[in-house]
Amino acid sequence: MNWLTRRLGCSGRGRLRLLESLRGQLAPAGNHESLQTGLGHSELCRFAQQYRLHEIATAIPHRGDVEDLMVIAWFGSAIADLGCYDSGEKRDRILQEGALFNLAVALFDTVMDEMPAHRDQLKLSVNIPLIRGRLWNPLNPDTRLTSRDPAITHIAALFDALFVSLGSRVEGNSRGRELSEIISLFSAMYNGGSNGERDPFRTKVLPVLFLGRLNYSFRNYVLMEDFYCQLGKFIQLYDDWLDMARDALQGKPNYFLNHWTHTTLLDKPLFYLSFGVRLLGGSLFHRHTTRTVTRAMNDAIEASRFADPLAYQRNLSLCSKFVLS
C-alpha cells in the first residue's frame, strides 16, 4: 500500500510537492493559522462529551478514535463559520450545527460503505420524511429520530440534535423558505448517498453548500454561494488526491481516476484503465495533480476574496489547516 500511495503521489515526494505548492499560494496572504475559526478546543471537548464520541468511536470504529471524530466535527463548524457575522449564542448554535452535520454525514457514509449489515436500519431511522417532520416540528417528541440498532442510534441522535436546533432556531417570515431550501439540499445529498450513486458534486460540493446555508448573515448571498461551490470543489479534489490509492483498490469513483458513476458498461473498464495508466506513469502525473489541486484552492480563495472580507480571512485560515494536515 505504501508503494502504491507513493506511486500515485499521495505520499512521499509527490505529497510534499503538492503541499509545498499549496503553501506557496498561501504565503503572500500572510499568516492566518492563528485566526480562530470554528469551535475551539474546549468547545470541541464539550461537544465530544455531550454527544458521546467515545461511544461512537467504539460502535463505529471505521472512522477512527475520538480525536479523529473531533477533527471531522471541527471542519464542519469551521465551514459553517466562514461567512458567519453572528455572535454569542446564535453563532455558537450555528457552529455546533455545522459540527453535528459534518460528523453525522461522515458516519452515515461510513455505515453505507463499510457496515452493510446496518444499512437497512440506517435508512429506516434516517430518511427524508422523518427528517422533514423533525425539522418542521422540532419540539414534538413523536418526531424524534431514533433506532433500535445500537450503532445507528448514535447517528440518529446526531441528526436529531441537528434538525431540532435548526428547526427551533430558524424563525420569522422567511422560516418556510429557509427550511424548504435546507430540506431540498439535504434530499439531494441523501438520494445520492443512500442509493449507491457516487456523484462527486453530491458527495462533496452539496455538503459544503449545506453548511453555508446554516446561516444567512453574510452580506452577498450570490457570491457566497459561488464561494461555497468553489470550496466544495477544492475539498473534493483534495480528498480524491489523498484517497486515490484506496479508491483505486476499492473501485470507487475518483476525479483523478476517471468519473466512474456506474452509468454505462464502459465506466468500470475505463476506470481501471485510467488507474493502470496513472500507475505506469508514476511521477509523470504528479505535476498534473499538483496543478489541479492548487488551482482549485486558488479558485476558492479568489471566490472568498470577492464574496466577503470575513469569509476571505477565515477561508485562508481553513486552507492553512489542509496544508498542515
CSV table of C-alpha atoms in Angstrom, one decimal:
chain,number,residue,atom,x,y,z
A,1,MET,CA,0.0,0.0,0.0
A,2,ASN,CA,2.9,2.4,0.8
A,3,TRP,CA,4.4,1.8,-2.6
A,4,LEU,CA,1.0,2.4,-4.3
A,5,THR,CA,0.4,5.7,-2.5
A,6,ARG,CA,3.9,6.9,-3.4
A,7,ARG,CA,3.5,5.8,-7.0
A,8,LEU,CA,0.2,7.8,-7.2
A,9,GLY,CA,1.7,10.8,-5.5
A,10,CYS,CA,-0.4,10.6,-2.3
A,11,SER,CA,2.7,10.2,-0.1
A,12,GLY,CA,6.4,10.6,-0.3
A,13,ARG,CA,7.9,13.3,-2.6
A,14,GLY,CA,4.6,13.7,-4.6
A,15,ARG,CA,2.8,14.6,-1.4
A,16,LEU,CA,5.5,17.0,-0.3
A,17,ARG,CA,5.5,18.8,-3.7
A,18,LEU,CA,1.7,19.3,-3.6
A,19,LEU,CA,1.7,20.6,-0.1
A,20,GLU,CA,4.6,22.9,-0.9
A,21,SER,CA,2.6,24.2,-3.9
A,22,LEU,CA,-0.4,25.0,-1.7
A,23,ARG,CA,1.8,26.6,0.9
A,24,GLY,CA,3.4,28.8,-1.8
A,25,GLN,CA,0.0,30.1,-2.8
A,26,LEU,CA,-1.0,30.9,0.8
A,27,ALA,CA,2.3,32.6,1.7
A,28,PRO,CA,1.6,36.0,0.1
A,29,ALA,CA,-1.6,36.4,2.1
A,30,GLY,CA,0.4,36.3,5.4
A,31,ASN,CA,-0.1,34.1,8.5
A,32,HIS,CA,-3.7,33.2,9.2
A,33,GLU,CA,-3.1,30.0,11.1
A,34,SER,CA,-3.8,31.6,14.4
A,35,LEU,CA,-7.2,33.1,13.4
A,36,GLN,CA,-10.0,31.4,15.4
A,37,THR,CA,-12.3,29.7,13.0
A,38,GLY,CA,-14.9,27.1,14.1
A,39,LEU,CA,-15.2,25.5,17.5
A,40,GLY,CA,-12.3,26.0,19.9
A,41,HIS,CA,-10.6,23.1,21.7
A,42,SER,CA,-12.6,23.5,24.9
A,43,GLU,CA,-15.8,23.7,22.9
A,44,LEU,CA,-14.9,20.5,21.0
A,45,CYS,CA,-14.2,18.7,24.2
A,46,ARG,CA,-17.7,19.6,25.5
A,47,PHE,CA,-19.1,18.6,22.2
A,48,ALA,CA,-17.4,15.2,22.4
A,49,GLN,CA,-18.7,14.7,25.9
A,50,GLN,CA,-22.3,15.9,25.1
A,51,TYR,CA,-22.6,13.6,22.0
A,52,ARG,CA,-20.7,10.7,23.4
A,53,LEU,CA,-18.0,10.5,20.8
A,54,HIS,CA,-16.2,7.8,22.8
A,55,GLU,CA,-19.2,5.5,22.5
A,56,ILE,CA,-19.5,6.4,18.8
A,57,ALA,CA,-15.8,5.5,18.2
A,58,THR,CA,-16.4,2.1,19.8
A,59,ALA,CA,-19.7,1.4,18.0
A,60,ILE,CA,-18.4,2.6,14.6
A,61,PRO,CA,-14.6,2.1,14.7
A,62,HIS,CA,-14.1,2.6,10.9
A,63,ARG,CA,-14.0,6.4,11.4
A,64,GLY,CA,-11.2,6.4,13.9
A,65,ASP,CA,-10.9,7.3,17.6
A,66,VAL,CA,-12.4,10.2,19.5
A,67,GLU,CA,-9.8,12.7,18.2
A,68,ASP,CA,-10.5,11.8,14.6
A,69,LEU,CA,-14.2,12.4,15.2
A,70,MET,CA,-13.5,15.7,16.8
A,71,VAL,CA,-11.5,16.8,13.7
A,72,ILE,CA,-14.4,15.9,11.5
A,73,ALA,CA,-16.7,17.9,13.7
A,74,TRP,CA,-14.3,20.8,13.8
A,75,PHE,CA,-14.2,21.0,10.0
A,76,GLY,CA,-17.9,21.2,9.8
A,77,SER,CA,-18.0,24.0,12.4
A,78,ALA,CA,-15.2,25.9,10.5
A,79,ILE,CA,-17.0,25.8,7.2
A,80,ALA,CA,-20.3,27.0,8.8
A,81,ASP,CA,-18.3,29.8,10.4
A,82,LEU,CA,-16.8,31.1,7.2
A,83,GLY,CA,-19.4,33.8,6.5
A,84,CYS,CA,-21.0,34.0,9.9
A,85,TYR,CA,-21.3,37.5,11.2
A,86,ASP,CA,-23.5,36.4,14.1
A,87,SER,CA,-22.1,36.4,17.6
A,88,GLY,CA,-22.9,35.0,21.0
A,89,GLU,CA,-25.4,32.2,21.4
A,90,LYS,CA,-26.6,32.3,17.8
A,91,ARG,CA,-23.1,31.8,16.4
A,92,ASP,CA,-22.4,29.0,19.0
A,93,ARG,CA,-25.5,27.2,17.7
A,94,ILE,CA,-24.5,27.6,14.1
A,95,LEU,CA,-21.1,26.2,14.7
A,96,GLN,CA,-22.5,23.3,16.7
A,97,GLU,CA,-24.9,22.6,13.9
A,98,GLY,CA,-22.0,22.5,11.5
A,99,ALA,CA,-20.2,20.1,13.7
A,100,LEU,CA,-23.2,17.9,14.1
A,101,PHE,CA,-23.9,17.8,10.4
A,102,ASN,CA,-20.4,17.0,9.3
A,103,LEU,CA,-19.9,14.2,11.8
A,104,ALA,CA,-23.4,12.7,11.2
A,105,VAL,CA,-22.9,12.7,7.4
A,106,ALA,CA,-19.4,11.2,7.8
A,107,LEU,CA,-20.8,8.4,10.0
A,108,PHE,CA,-23.7,7.9,7.6
A,109,ASP,CA,-21.3,7.4,4.7
A,110,THR,CA,-19.2,5.0,6.8
A,111,VAL,CA,-22.1,2.8,7.5
A,112,MET,CA,-23.2,2.8,3.9
A,113,ASP,CA,-19.7,1.9,2.7
A,114,GLU,CA,-18.2,-0.2,5.5
A,115,MET,CA,-21.1,-1.7,7.5
A,116,PRO,CA,-23.6,-3.3,5.1
A,117,ALA,CA,-25.4,-5.2,7.8
A,118,HIS,CA,-26.6,-1.9,9.3
A,119,ARG,CA,-27.6,-0.1,6.1
A,120,ASP,CA,-31.3,-1.0,6.1
A,121,GLN,CA,-31.7,0.1,9.7
A,122,LEU,CA,-30.0,3.3,9.0
A,123,LYS,CA,-32.3,4.1,6.1
A,124,LEU,CA,-35.3,3.3,8.3
A,125,SER,CA,-34.1,5.6,11.1
A,126,VAL,CA,-32.7,8.5,9.0
A,127,ASN,CA,-34.7,9.3,5.9
A,128,ILE,CA,-36.2,12.4,4.3
A,129,PRO,CA,-39.8,12.1,5.6
A,130,LEU,CA,-38.6,11.6,9.1
A,131,ILE,CA,-36.1,14.5,8.8
A,132,ARG,CA,-38.8,16.8,7.3
A,133,GLY,CA,-41.1,16.0,10.2
A,134,ARG,CA,-38.4,16.7,12.8
A,135,LEU,CA,-37.3,19.9,11.1
A,136,TRP,CA,-40.8,21.4,10.9
A,137,ASN,CA,-41.9,20.1,14.4
A,138,PRO,CA,-38.7,20.1,16.5
A,139,LEU,CA,-40.5,20.2,19.8
A,140,ASN,CA,-42.8,17.3,19.1
A,141,PRO,CA,-41.4,14.1,20.8
A,142,ASP,CA,-43.2,11.9,18.3
A,143,THR,CA,-40.9,13.2,15.5
A,144,ARG,CA,-37.7,12.2,17.3
A,145,LEU,CA,-35.1,10.3,15.2
A,146,THR,CA,-34.0,7.1,16.9
A,147,SER,CA,-33.1,3.5,16.2
A,148,ARG,CA,-33.2,0.0,17.7
A,149,ASP,CA,-29.7,-0.6,16.3
A,150,PRO,CA,-27.1,0.5,18.9
A,151,ALA,CA,-24.7,1.7,16.2
A,152,ILE,CA,-27.3,3.6,14.3
A,153,THR,CA,-28.7,5.1,17.5
A,154,HIS,CA,-25.7,7.4,17.7
A,155,ILE,CA,-26.1,8.6,14.1
A,156,ALA,CA,-29.8,9.2,14.5
A,157,ALA,CA,-29.1,11.2,17.7
A,158,LEU,CA,-26.7,13.4,15.9
A,159,PHE,CA,-29.1,14.1,13.1
A,160,ASP,CA,-31.9,14.6,15.6
A,161,ALA,CA,-29.9,17.2,17.5
A,162,LEU,CA,-29.0,19.0,14.3
A,163,PHE,CA,-32.6,19.3,13.0
A,164,VAL,CA,-34.0,20.1,16.4
A,165,SER,CA,-31.6,23.0,16.7
A,166,LEU,CA,-32.2,24.2,13.1
A,167,GLY,CA,-36.0,23.8,13.3
A,168,SER,CA,-36.2,25.8,16.5
A,169,ARG,CA,-33.6,28.5,15.5
A,170,VAL,CA,-34.9,29.4,12.1
A,171,GLU,CA,-37.9,31.7,12.6
A,172,GLY,CA,-39.7,34.7,11.2
A,173,ASN,CA,-41.3,35.3,7.8
A,174,SER,CA,-38.5,33.5,5.9
A,175,ARG,CA,-38.8,30.3,8.0
A,176,GLY,CA,-40.7,28.4,5.4
A,177,ARG,CA,-38.4,29.3,2.6
A,178,GLU,CA,-35.2,28.6,4.6
A,179,LEU,CA,-36.4,25.2,5.9
A,180,SER,CA,-37.6,24.2,2.4
A,181,GLU,CA,-34.1,25.0,1.0
A,182,ILE,CA,-32.5,23.0,3.8
A,183,ILE,CA,-34.7,20.0,3.0
A,184,SER,CA,-34.1,20.4,-0.7
A,185,LEU,CA,-30.3,20.4,-0.2
A,186,PHE,CA,-30.4,17.5,2.2
A,187,SER,CA,-32.6,15.5,-0.1
A,188,ALA,CA,-30.2,15.9,-2.9
A,189,MET,CA,-27.3,14.6,-0.7
A,190,TYR,CA,-29.3,11.8,0.8
A,191,ASN,CA,-30.6,10.5,-2.6
A,192,GLY,CA,-27.0,10.5,-3.9
A,193,GLY,CA,-25.5,8.8,-0.8
A,194,SER,CA,-28.1,6.1,0.0
A,195,ASN,CA,-28.8,4.5,-3.3
A,196,GLY,CA,-25.4,3.6,-4.5
A,197,GLU,CA,-24.6,6.7,-6.6
A,198,ARG,CA,-21.4,8.5,-6.1
A,199,ASP,CA,-21.7,11.8,-7.9
A,200,PRO,CA,-18.7,13.9,-6.8
A,201,PHE,CA,-20.9,17.0,-6.8
A,202,ARG,CA,-23.4,15.5,-4.4
A,203,THR,CA,-20.9,13.9,-2.1
A,204,LYS,CA,-18.5,16.9,-1.8
A,205,VAL,CA,-20.0,20.2,-3.0
A,206,LEU,CA,-23.5,19.9,-1.7
A,207,PRO,CA,-22.5,19.3,1.9
A,208,VAL,CA,-20.4,22.4,1.8
A,209,LEU,CA,-23.3,24.3,0.4
A,210,PHE,CA,-25.5,22.9,3.2
A,211,LEU,CA,-23.0,24.1,5.8
A,212,GLY,CA,-23.1,27.5,4.2
A,213,ARG,CA,-26.9,27.6,4.4
A,214,LEU,CA,-26.8,27.2,8.2
A,215,ASN,CA,-26.6,31.0,8.4
A,216,TYR,CA,-27.9,33.8,6.4
A,217,SER,CA,-25.9,36.6,8.0
A,218,PHE,CA,-23.4,37.0,5.2
A,219,ARG,CA,-23.6,40.1,3.0
A,220,ASN,CA,-23.7,38.9,-0.6
A,221,TYR,CA,-25.7,35.7,-1.0
A,222,VAL,CA,-24.9,35.0,-4.6
A,223,LEU,CA,-21.2,35.5,-4.3
A,224,MET,CA,-21.1,33.5,-1.1
A,225,GLU,CA,-22.9,30.6,-2.8
A,226,ASP,CA,-20.3,30.7,-5.6
A,227,PHE,CA,-17.5,30.6,-3.0
A,228,TYR,CA,-19.0,27.6,-1.2
A,229,CYS,CA,-19.2,25.8,-4.6
A,230,GLN,CA,-15.6,26.5,-5.3
A,231,LEU,CA,-14.6,25.5,-1.8
A,232,GLY,CA,-16.5,22.2,-2.2
A,233,LYS,CA,-14.7,21.5,-5.5
A,234,PHE,CA,-11.3,22.1,-3.8
A,235,ILE,CA,-12.3,19.8,-0.9
A,236,GLN,CA,-13.4,17.2,-3.4
A,237,LEU,CA,-10.1,17.3,-5.3
A,238,TYR,CA,-8.1,17.3,-2.1
A,239,ASP,CA,-9.9,14.3,-0.7
A,240,ASP,CA,-9.7,12.5,-4.1
A,241,TRP,CA,-5.9,13.1,-4.2
A,242,LEU,CA,-5.5,11.7,-0.6
A,243,ASP,CA,-7.8,8.7,-1.3
A,244,MET,CA,-6.6,7.9,-4.8
A,245,ALA,CA,-4.9,4.6,-3.8
A,246,ARG,CA,-7.8,3.4,-1.6
A,247,ASP,CA,-10.4,4.4,-4.2
A,248,ALA,CA,-8.4,2.5,-6.9
A,249,LEU,CA,-8.3,-0.7,-4.9
A,250,GLN,CA,-12.0,-0.4,-3.9
A,251,GLY,CA,-13.2,0.7,-7.3
A,252,LYS,CA,-14.7,3.9,-6.0
A,253,PRO,CA,-15.1,7.0,-8.3
A,254,ASN,CA,-12.2,9.4,-8.1
A,255,TYR,CA,-11.6,12.6,-10.1
A,256,PHE,CA,-8.1,11.6,-10.9
A,257,LEU,CA,-9.1,8.0,-11.9
A,258,ASN,CA,-12.0,8.9,-14.3
A,259,HIS,CA,-15.5,9.9,-13.3
A,260,TRP,CA,-17.0,6.4,-12.9
A,261,THR,CA,-20.6,6.6,-11.6
A,262,HIS,CA,-22.0,3.3,-12.8
A,263,THR,CA,-23.9,4.8,-15.7
A,264,THR,CA,-22.6,2.7,-18.6
A,265,LEU,CA,-21.0,-0.7,-19.1
A,266,LEU,CA,-17.7,1.0,-20.1
A,267,ASP,CA,-17.3,3.0,-17.0
A,268,LYS,CA,-15.7,0.3,-14.9
A,269,PRO,CA,-13.1,-0.8,-17.6
A,270,LEU,CA,-12.3,2.8,-18.2
A,271,PHE,CA,-11.8,3.4,-14.5
A,272,TYR,CA,-9.2,0.6,-14.2
A,273,LEU,CA,-7.6,1.6,-17.5
A,274,SER,CA,-7.1,5.1,-16.1
A,275,PHE,CA,-5.7,3.6,-12.9
A,276,GLY,CA,-3.3,1.5,-14.8
A,277,VAL,CA,-2.0,4.3,-17.0
A,278,ARG,CA,-1.5,6.5,-13.9
A,279,LEU,CA,0.2,3.7,-12.1
A,280,LEU,CA,2.6,3.2,-15.0
A,281,GLY,CA,3.2,6.9,-15.5
A,282,GLY,CA,4.0,7.4,-11.8
A,283,SER,CA,5.6,10.8,-11.2
A,284,LEU,CA,4.7,11.9,-14.8
A,285,PHE,CA,1.2,12.6,-13.5
A,286,HIS,CA,2.2,14.2,-10.1
A,287,ARG,CA,2.6,17.6,-11.7
A,288,HIS,CA,-0.8,17.5,-13.2
A,289,THR,CA,-2.3,16.5,-9.8
A,290,THR,CA,-0.5,19.3,-8.1
A,291,ARG,CA,-1.6,21.9,-10.6
A,292,THR,CA,-5.2,20.7,-10.4
A,293,VAL,CA,-5.5,20.8,-6.6
A,294,THR,CA,-3.6,24.1,-6.4
A,295,ARG,CA,-5.8,25.7,-9.0
A,296,ALA,CA,-8.9,24.6,-7.1
A,297,MET,CA,-7.6,26.1,-3.9
A,298,ASN,CA,-6.8,29.4,-5.6
A,299,ASP,CA,-10.3,29.5,-7.1
A,300,ALA,CA,-11.8,29.0,-3.7
A,301,ILE,CA,-9.5,31.8,-2.2
A,302,GLU,CA,-10.3,34.2,-5.0
A,303,ALA,CA,-14.1,33.4,-4.7
A,304,SER,CA,-13.9,34.2,-1.0
A,305,ARG,CA,-12.0,37.4,-1.7
A,306,PHE,CA,-14.8,38.7,-4.0
A,307,ALA,CA,-17.6,37.4,-1.8
A,308,ASP,CA,-16.8,38.7,1.7
A,309,PRO,CA,-13.8,40.1,3.6
A,310,LEU,CA,-14.5,38.0,6.7
A,311,ALA,CA,-15.1,34.8,4.7
A,312,TYR,CA,-11.8,35.5,2.9
A,313,GLN,CA,-9.8,35.8,6.2
A,314,ARG,CA,-11.4,32.7,7.6
A,315,ASN,CA,-11.0,30.7,4.4
A,316,LEU,CA,-7.3,31.4,4.4
A,317,SER,CA,-7.2,30.0,7.9
A,318,LEU,CA,-9.2,27.0,6.9
A,319,CYS,CA,-7.0,26.3,3.8
A,320,SER,CA,-3.9,26.5,6.0
A,321,LYS,CA,-5.3,23.6,8.0
A,322,PHE,CA,-5.3,21.5,4.8
A,323,VAL,CA,-1.7,22.4,4.1
A,324,LEU,CA,-0.7,21.4,7.6
A,325,SER,CA,-2.7,18.2,7.7
